[in-house]
Short mmCIF file of C-alpha atoms and ligand atoms in Angstrom, two decimals:
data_model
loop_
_atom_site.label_atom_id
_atom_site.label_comp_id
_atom_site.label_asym_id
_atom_site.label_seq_id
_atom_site.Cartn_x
_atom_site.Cartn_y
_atom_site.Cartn_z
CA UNK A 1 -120.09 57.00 22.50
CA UNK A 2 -122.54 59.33 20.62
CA UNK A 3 -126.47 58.35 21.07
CA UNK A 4 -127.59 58.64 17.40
CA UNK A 5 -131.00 59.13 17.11
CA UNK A 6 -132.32 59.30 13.42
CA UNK A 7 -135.37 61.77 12.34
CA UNK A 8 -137.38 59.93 10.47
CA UNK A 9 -139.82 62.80 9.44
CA UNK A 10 -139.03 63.28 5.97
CA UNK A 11 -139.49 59.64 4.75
CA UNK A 12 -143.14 60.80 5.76
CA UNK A 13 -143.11 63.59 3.62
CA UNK A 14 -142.21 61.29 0.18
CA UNK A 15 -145.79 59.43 1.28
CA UNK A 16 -147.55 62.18 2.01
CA UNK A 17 -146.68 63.75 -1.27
CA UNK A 18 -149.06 61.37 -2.50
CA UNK A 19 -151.29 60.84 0.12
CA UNK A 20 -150.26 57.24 0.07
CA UNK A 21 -149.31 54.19 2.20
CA UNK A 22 -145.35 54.77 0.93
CA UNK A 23 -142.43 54.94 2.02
CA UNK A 24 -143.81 54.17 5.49
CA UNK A 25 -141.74 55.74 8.60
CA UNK A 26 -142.16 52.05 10.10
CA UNK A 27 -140.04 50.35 7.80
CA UNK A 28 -137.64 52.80 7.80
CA UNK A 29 -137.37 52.96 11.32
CA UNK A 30 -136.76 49.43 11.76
CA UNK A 31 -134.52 49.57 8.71
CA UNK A 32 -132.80 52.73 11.09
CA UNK A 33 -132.07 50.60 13.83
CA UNK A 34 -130.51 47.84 12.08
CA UNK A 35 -128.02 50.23 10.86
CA UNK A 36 -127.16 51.18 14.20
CA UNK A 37 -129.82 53.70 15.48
CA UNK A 38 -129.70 53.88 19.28
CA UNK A 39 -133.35 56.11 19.31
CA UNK A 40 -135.91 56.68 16.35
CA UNK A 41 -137.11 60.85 15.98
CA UNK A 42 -140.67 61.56 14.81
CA UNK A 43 -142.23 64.76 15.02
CA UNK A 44 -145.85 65.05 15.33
CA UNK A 45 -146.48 68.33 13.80
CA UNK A 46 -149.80 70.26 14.55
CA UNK A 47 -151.00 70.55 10.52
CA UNK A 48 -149.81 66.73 10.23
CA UNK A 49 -147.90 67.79 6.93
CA UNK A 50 -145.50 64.24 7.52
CA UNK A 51 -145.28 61.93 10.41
CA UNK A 52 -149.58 60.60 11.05
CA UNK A 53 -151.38 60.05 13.78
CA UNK A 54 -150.80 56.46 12.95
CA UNK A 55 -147.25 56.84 12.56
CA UNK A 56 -147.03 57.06 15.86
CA UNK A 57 -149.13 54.68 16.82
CA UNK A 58 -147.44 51.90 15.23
CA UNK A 59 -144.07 53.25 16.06
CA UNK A 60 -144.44 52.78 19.63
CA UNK A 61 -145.36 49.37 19.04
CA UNK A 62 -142.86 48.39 16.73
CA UNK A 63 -139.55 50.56 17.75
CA UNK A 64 -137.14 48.93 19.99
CA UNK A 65 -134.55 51.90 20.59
CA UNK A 66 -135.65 54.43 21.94
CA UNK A 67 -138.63 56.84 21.00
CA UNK A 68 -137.92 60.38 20.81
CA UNK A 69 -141.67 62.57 20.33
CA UNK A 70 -140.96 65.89 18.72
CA UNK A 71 -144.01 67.83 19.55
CA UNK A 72 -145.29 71.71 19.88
CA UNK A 73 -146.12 73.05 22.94
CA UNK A 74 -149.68 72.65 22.49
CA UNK A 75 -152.42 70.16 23.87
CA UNK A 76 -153.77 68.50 21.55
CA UNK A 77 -150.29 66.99 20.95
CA UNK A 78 -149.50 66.84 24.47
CA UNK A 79 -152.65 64.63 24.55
CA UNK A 80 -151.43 62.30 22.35
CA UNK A 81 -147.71 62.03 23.42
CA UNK A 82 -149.16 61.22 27.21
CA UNK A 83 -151.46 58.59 25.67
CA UNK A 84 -148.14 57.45 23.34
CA UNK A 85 -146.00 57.11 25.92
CA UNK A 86 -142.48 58.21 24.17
CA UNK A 87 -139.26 57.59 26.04
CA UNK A 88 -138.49 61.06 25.42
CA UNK A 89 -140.67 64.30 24.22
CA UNK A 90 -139.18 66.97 23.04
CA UNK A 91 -140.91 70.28 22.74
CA UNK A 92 -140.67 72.49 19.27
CA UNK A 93 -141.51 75.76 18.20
CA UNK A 94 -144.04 75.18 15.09
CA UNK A 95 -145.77 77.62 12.98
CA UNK A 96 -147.52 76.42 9.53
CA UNK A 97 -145.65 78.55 7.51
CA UNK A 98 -142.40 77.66 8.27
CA UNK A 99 -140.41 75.10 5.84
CA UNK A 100 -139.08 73.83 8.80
CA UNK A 101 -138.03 74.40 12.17
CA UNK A 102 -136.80 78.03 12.08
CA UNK A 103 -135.36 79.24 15.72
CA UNK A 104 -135.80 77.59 19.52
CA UNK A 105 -138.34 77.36 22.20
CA UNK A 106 -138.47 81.10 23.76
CA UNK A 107 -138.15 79.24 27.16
CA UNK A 108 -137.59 82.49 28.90
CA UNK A 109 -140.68 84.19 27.56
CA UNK A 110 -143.18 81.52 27.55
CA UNK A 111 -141.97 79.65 30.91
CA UNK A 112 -145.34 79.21 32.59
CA UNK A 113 -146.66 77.30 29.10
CA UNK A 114 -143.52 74.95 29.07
CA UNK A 115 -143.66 74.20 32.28
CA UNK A 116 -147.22 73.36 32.17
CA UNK A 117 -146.79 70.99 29.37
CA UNK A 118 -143.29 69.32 31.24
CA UNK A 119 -145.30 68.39 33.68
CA UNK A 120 -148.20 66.80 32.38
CA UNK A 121 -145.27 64.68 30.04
CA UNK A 122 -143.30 64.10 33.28
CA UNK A 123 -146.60 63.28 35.51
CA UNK A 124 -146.84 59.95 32.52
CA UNK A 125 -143.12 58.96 33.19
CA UNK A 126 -141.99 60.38 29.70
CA UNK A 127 -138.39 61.81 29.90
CA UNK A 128 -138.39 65.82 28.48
CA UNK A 129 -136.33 67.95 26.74
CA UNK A 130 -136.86 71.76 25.12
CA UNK A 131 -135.66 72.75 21.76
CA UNK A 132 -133.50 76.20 22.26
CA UNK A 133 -130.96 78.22 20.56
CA UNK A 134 -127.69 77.65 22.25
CA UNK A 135 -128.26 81.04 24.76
CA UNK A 136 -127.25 80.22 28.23
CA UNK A 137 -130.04 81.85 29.63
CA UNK A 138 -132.50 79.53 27.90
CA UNK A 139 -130.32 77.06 29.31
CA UNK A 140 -130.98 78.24 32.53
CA UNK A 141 -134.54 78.56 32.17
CA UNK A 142 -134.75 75.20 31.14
CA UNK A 143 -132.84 74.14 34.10
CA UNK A 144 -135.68 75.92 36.20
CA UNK A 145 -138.42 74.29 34.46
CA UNK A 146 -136.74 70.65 35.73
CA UNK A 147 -136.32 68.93 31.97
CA UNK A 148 -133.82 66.08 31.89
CA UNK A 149 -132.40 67.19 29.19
CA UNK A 150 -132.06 70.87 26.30
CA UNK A 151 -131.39 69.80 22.46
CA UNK A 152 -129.54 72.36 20.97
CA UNK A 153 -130.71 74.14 17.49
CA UNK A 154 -127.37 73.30 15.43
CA UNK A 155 -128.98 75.20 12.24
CA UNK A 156 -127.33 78.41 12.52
CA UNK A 157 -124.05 76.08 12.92
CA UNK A 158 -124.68 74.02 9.65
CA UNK A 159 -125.94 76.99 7.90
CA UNK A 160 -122.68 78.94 8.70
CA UNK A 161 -119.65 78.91 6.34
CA UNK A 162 -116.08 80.28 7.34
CA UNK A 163 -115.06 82.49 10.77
CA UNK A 164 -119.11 82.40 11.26
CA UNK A 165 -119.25 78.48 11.30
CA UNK A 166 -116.68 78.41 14.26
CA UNK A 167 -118.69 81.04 16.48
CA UNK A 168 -121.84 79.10 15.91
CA UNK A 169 -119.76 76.34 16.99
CA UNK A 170 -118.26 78.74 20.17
CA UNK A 171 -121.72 79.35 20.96
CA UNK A 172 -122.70 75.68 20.90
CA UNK A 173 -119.72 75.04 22.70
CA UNK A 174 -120.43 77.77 25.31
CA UNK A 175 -124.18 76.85 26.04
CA UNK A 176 -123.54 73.16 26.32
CA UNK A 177 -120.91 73.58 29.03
CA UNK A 178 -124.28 75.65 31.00
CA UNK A 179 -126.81 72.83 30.15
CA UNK A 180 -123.47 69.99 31.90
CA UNK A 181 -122.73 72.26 34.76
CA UNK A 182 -126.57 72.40 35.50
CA UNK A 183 -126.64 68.93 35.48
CA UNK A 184 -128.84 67.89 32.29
CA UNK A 185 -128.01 66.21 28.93
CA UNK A 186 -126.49 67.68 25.97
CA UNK A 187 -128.14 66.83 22.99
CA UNK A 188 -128.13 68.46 19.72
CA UNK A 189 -129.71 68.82 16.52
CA UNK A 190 -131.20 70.04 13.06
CA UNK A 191 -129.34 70.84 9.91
CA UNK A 192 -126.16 68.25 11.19
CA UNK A 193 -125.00 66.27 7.58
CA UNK A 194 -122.12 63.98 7.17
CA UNK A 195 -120.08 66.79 6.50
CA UNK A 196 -120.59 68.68 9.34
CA UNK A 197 -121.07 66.88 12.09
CA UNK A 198 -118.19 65.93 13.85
CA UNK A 199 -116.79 68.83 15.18
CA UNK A 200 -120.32 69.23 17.06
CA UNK A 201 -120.32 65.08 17.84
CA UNK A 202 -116.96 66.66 19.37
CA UNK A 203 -118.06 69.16 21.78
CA UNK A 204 -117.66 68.37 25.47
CA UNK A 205 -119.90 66.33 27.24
CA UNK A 206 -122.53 65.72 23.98
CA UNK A 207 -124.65 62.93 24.91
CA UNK A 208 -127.05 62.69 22.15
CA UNK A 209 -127.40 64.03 18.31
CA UNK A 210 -130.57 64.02 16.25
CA UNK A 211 -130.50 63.77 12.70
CA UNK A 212 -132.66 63.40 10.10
CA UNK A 213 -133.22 64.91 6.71
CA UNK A 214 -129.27 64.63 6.13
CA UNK A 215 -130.02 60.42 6.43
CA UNK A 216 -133.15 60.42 4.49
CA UNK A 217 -131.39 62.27 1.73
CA UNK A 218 -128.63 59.65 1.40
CA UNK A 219 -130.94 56.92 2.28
CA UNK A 220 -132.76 57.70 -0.81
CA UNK A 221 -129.20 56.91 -2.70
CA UNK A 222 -127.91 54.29 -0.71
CA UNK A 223 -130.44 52.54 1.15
CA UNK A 224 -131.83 53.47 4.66
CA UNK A 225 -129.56 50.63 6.97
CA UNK A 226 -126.40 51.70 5.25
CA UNK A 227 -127.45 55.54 5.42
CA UNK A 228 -127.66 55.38 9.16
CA UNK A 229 -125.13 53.01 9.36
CA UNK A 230 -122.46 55.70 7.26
CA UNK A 231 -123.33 58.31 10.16
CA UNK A 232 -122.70 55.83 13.12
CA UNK A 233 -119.33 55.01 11.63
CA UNK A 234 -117.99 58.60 11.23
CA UNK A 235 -120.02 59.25 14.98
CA UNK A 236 -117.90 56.28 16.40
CA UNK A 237 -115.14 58.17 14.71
CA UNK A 238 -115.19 61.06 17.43
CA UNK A 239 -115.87 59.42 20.83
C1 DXP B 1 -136.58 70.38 15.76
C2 DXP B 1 -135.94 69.97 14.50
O1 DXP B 1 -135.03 70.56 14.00
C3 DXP B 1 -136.44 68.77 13.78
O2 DXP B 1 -136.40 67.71 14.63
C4 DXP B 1 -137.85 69.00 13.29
O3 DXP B 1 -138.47 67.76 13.08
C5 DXP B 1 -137.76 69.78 11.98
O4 DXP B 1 -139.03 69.84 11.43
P1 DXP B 1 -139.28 69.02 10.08
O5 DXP B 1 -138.92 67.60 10.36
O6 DXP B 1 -140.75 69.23 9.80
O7 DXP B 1 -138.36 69.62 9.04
N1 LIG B 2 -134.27 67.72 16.38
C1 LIG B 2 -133.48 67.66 15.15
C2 LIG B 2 -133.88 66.46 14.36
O1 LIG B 2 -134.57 65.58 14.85
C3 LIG B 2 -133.42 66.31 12.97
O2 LIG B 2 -133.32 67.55 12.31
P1 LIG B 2 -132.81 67.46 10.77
O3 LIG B 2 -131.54 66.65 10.77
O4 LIG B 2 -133.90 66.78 9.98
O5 LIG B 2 -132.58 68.90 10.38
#
């Protein structure tokens, strides 16, 4: 079966539109898991534009799925991800002017960095995973750098229409039979909607997706347990 893992990011964003206490990522994460959530997303971003400091605070004291820690490869966030204590951390390319996540970790060009971070997340117990375009060679260079697992960037797929939607889905396909064969999970993530997402949920040996904004967007229509719990039906669907 599929590990769903909802993104709750973007209920973050409604409240910080306003600079209020509303909608708060809290509720909505419990609300996430009643509707079938096996592991609650938040991404601590370095100009704090959604998910808070506190967010994540209360979050690890009030999720019971697991906690998945999306965080740049930078220290002030490692800092607070070791203190946090996620189940899983998963490290993001950032830059402020991006809309949102744009492309994956360079894994092979920044190696030394990654690795340096991996290990202080390992050295607290947290599990790790890197953000990277579905090359094999960042595969393999995440494979070197010893995370359990390599989430890859479905974005191209879900932006794709046509002959080009089925490569990205080749290349998908292709990378995450190099992340199995090296022995770590296959997750995958960003851009995945309820129209989409099956033939990815599909792929061999997919452990884990990660969606977000796609839920929040419905959850604003229909309610945040039934959102969640629309996505785990078609998920259950496929495996
Ligand atoms: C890495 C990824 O695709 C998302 O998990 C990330 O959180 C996107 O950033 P925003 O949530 O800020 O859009
Ligand atoms: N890592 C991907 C994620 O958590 C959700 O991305 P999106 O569905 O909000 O694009």
């Amino acid at each position: 079966m599929i590990e769903l893992g909802v993104n709750i990011d973007h209920v973050a964003t409604v409240r910080q539109a306003r600079r209020t206490y509303e909608p708060d990522p809290v509720i909505a994460a419990a609300l996430a898991e009643q509707g079938g959530a096996d592991g609650i997303t938040f991404h601590l971003r370095e100009d704090r534009r959604h998910i808070q400091d506190r967010d994540v605070e209360v979050l690890m004291k009030t999720v019971t799925v697991k906690t998945n820690l999306e965080i740049a490869c930078a220290d002030e966030v490692v800092a607070i991800a070791c203190q946090a204590k996620p189940t899983w951390a998963l490290l993001v390319p950032e830059s402020r002017e991006e809309v949102t996540t744009e492309g994956g970790l360079n894994v092979l060009g920044d190696q030394g960095r990654i690795r340096a971070a991996v290990e202080k997340l390992k050295g607290e117990g947290i599990l790790t995973s890197l953000f990277i375009d579905p090359e094999p060679e960042q595969v393999k260079a995440s494979a070197e750098i010893g995370v359990e697992a390599v989430e890859l960037h479905t974005g191209p797929y879900a932006l794709a229409r046509g002959a080009a939607q089925i490569h990205e889905l080749d290349r998908l396909r292709s990378a995450g039979k190099v992340v199995s064969d090296l022995g770590m999970r296959l997750h995958a993530g960003h851009g995945l909607t309820y129209a989409n997402v099956r033939p990815v949920a599909a792929l061999p040996n997919m452990i884990e997706l990660n969606i977000g904004h796609a839920i929040i967007s419905r959850a604003v229509m229909v309610g945040m347990r039934d959102a969640v719990a629309e996505m785990r039906r078609i998920l259950d669907l496929v495996s």
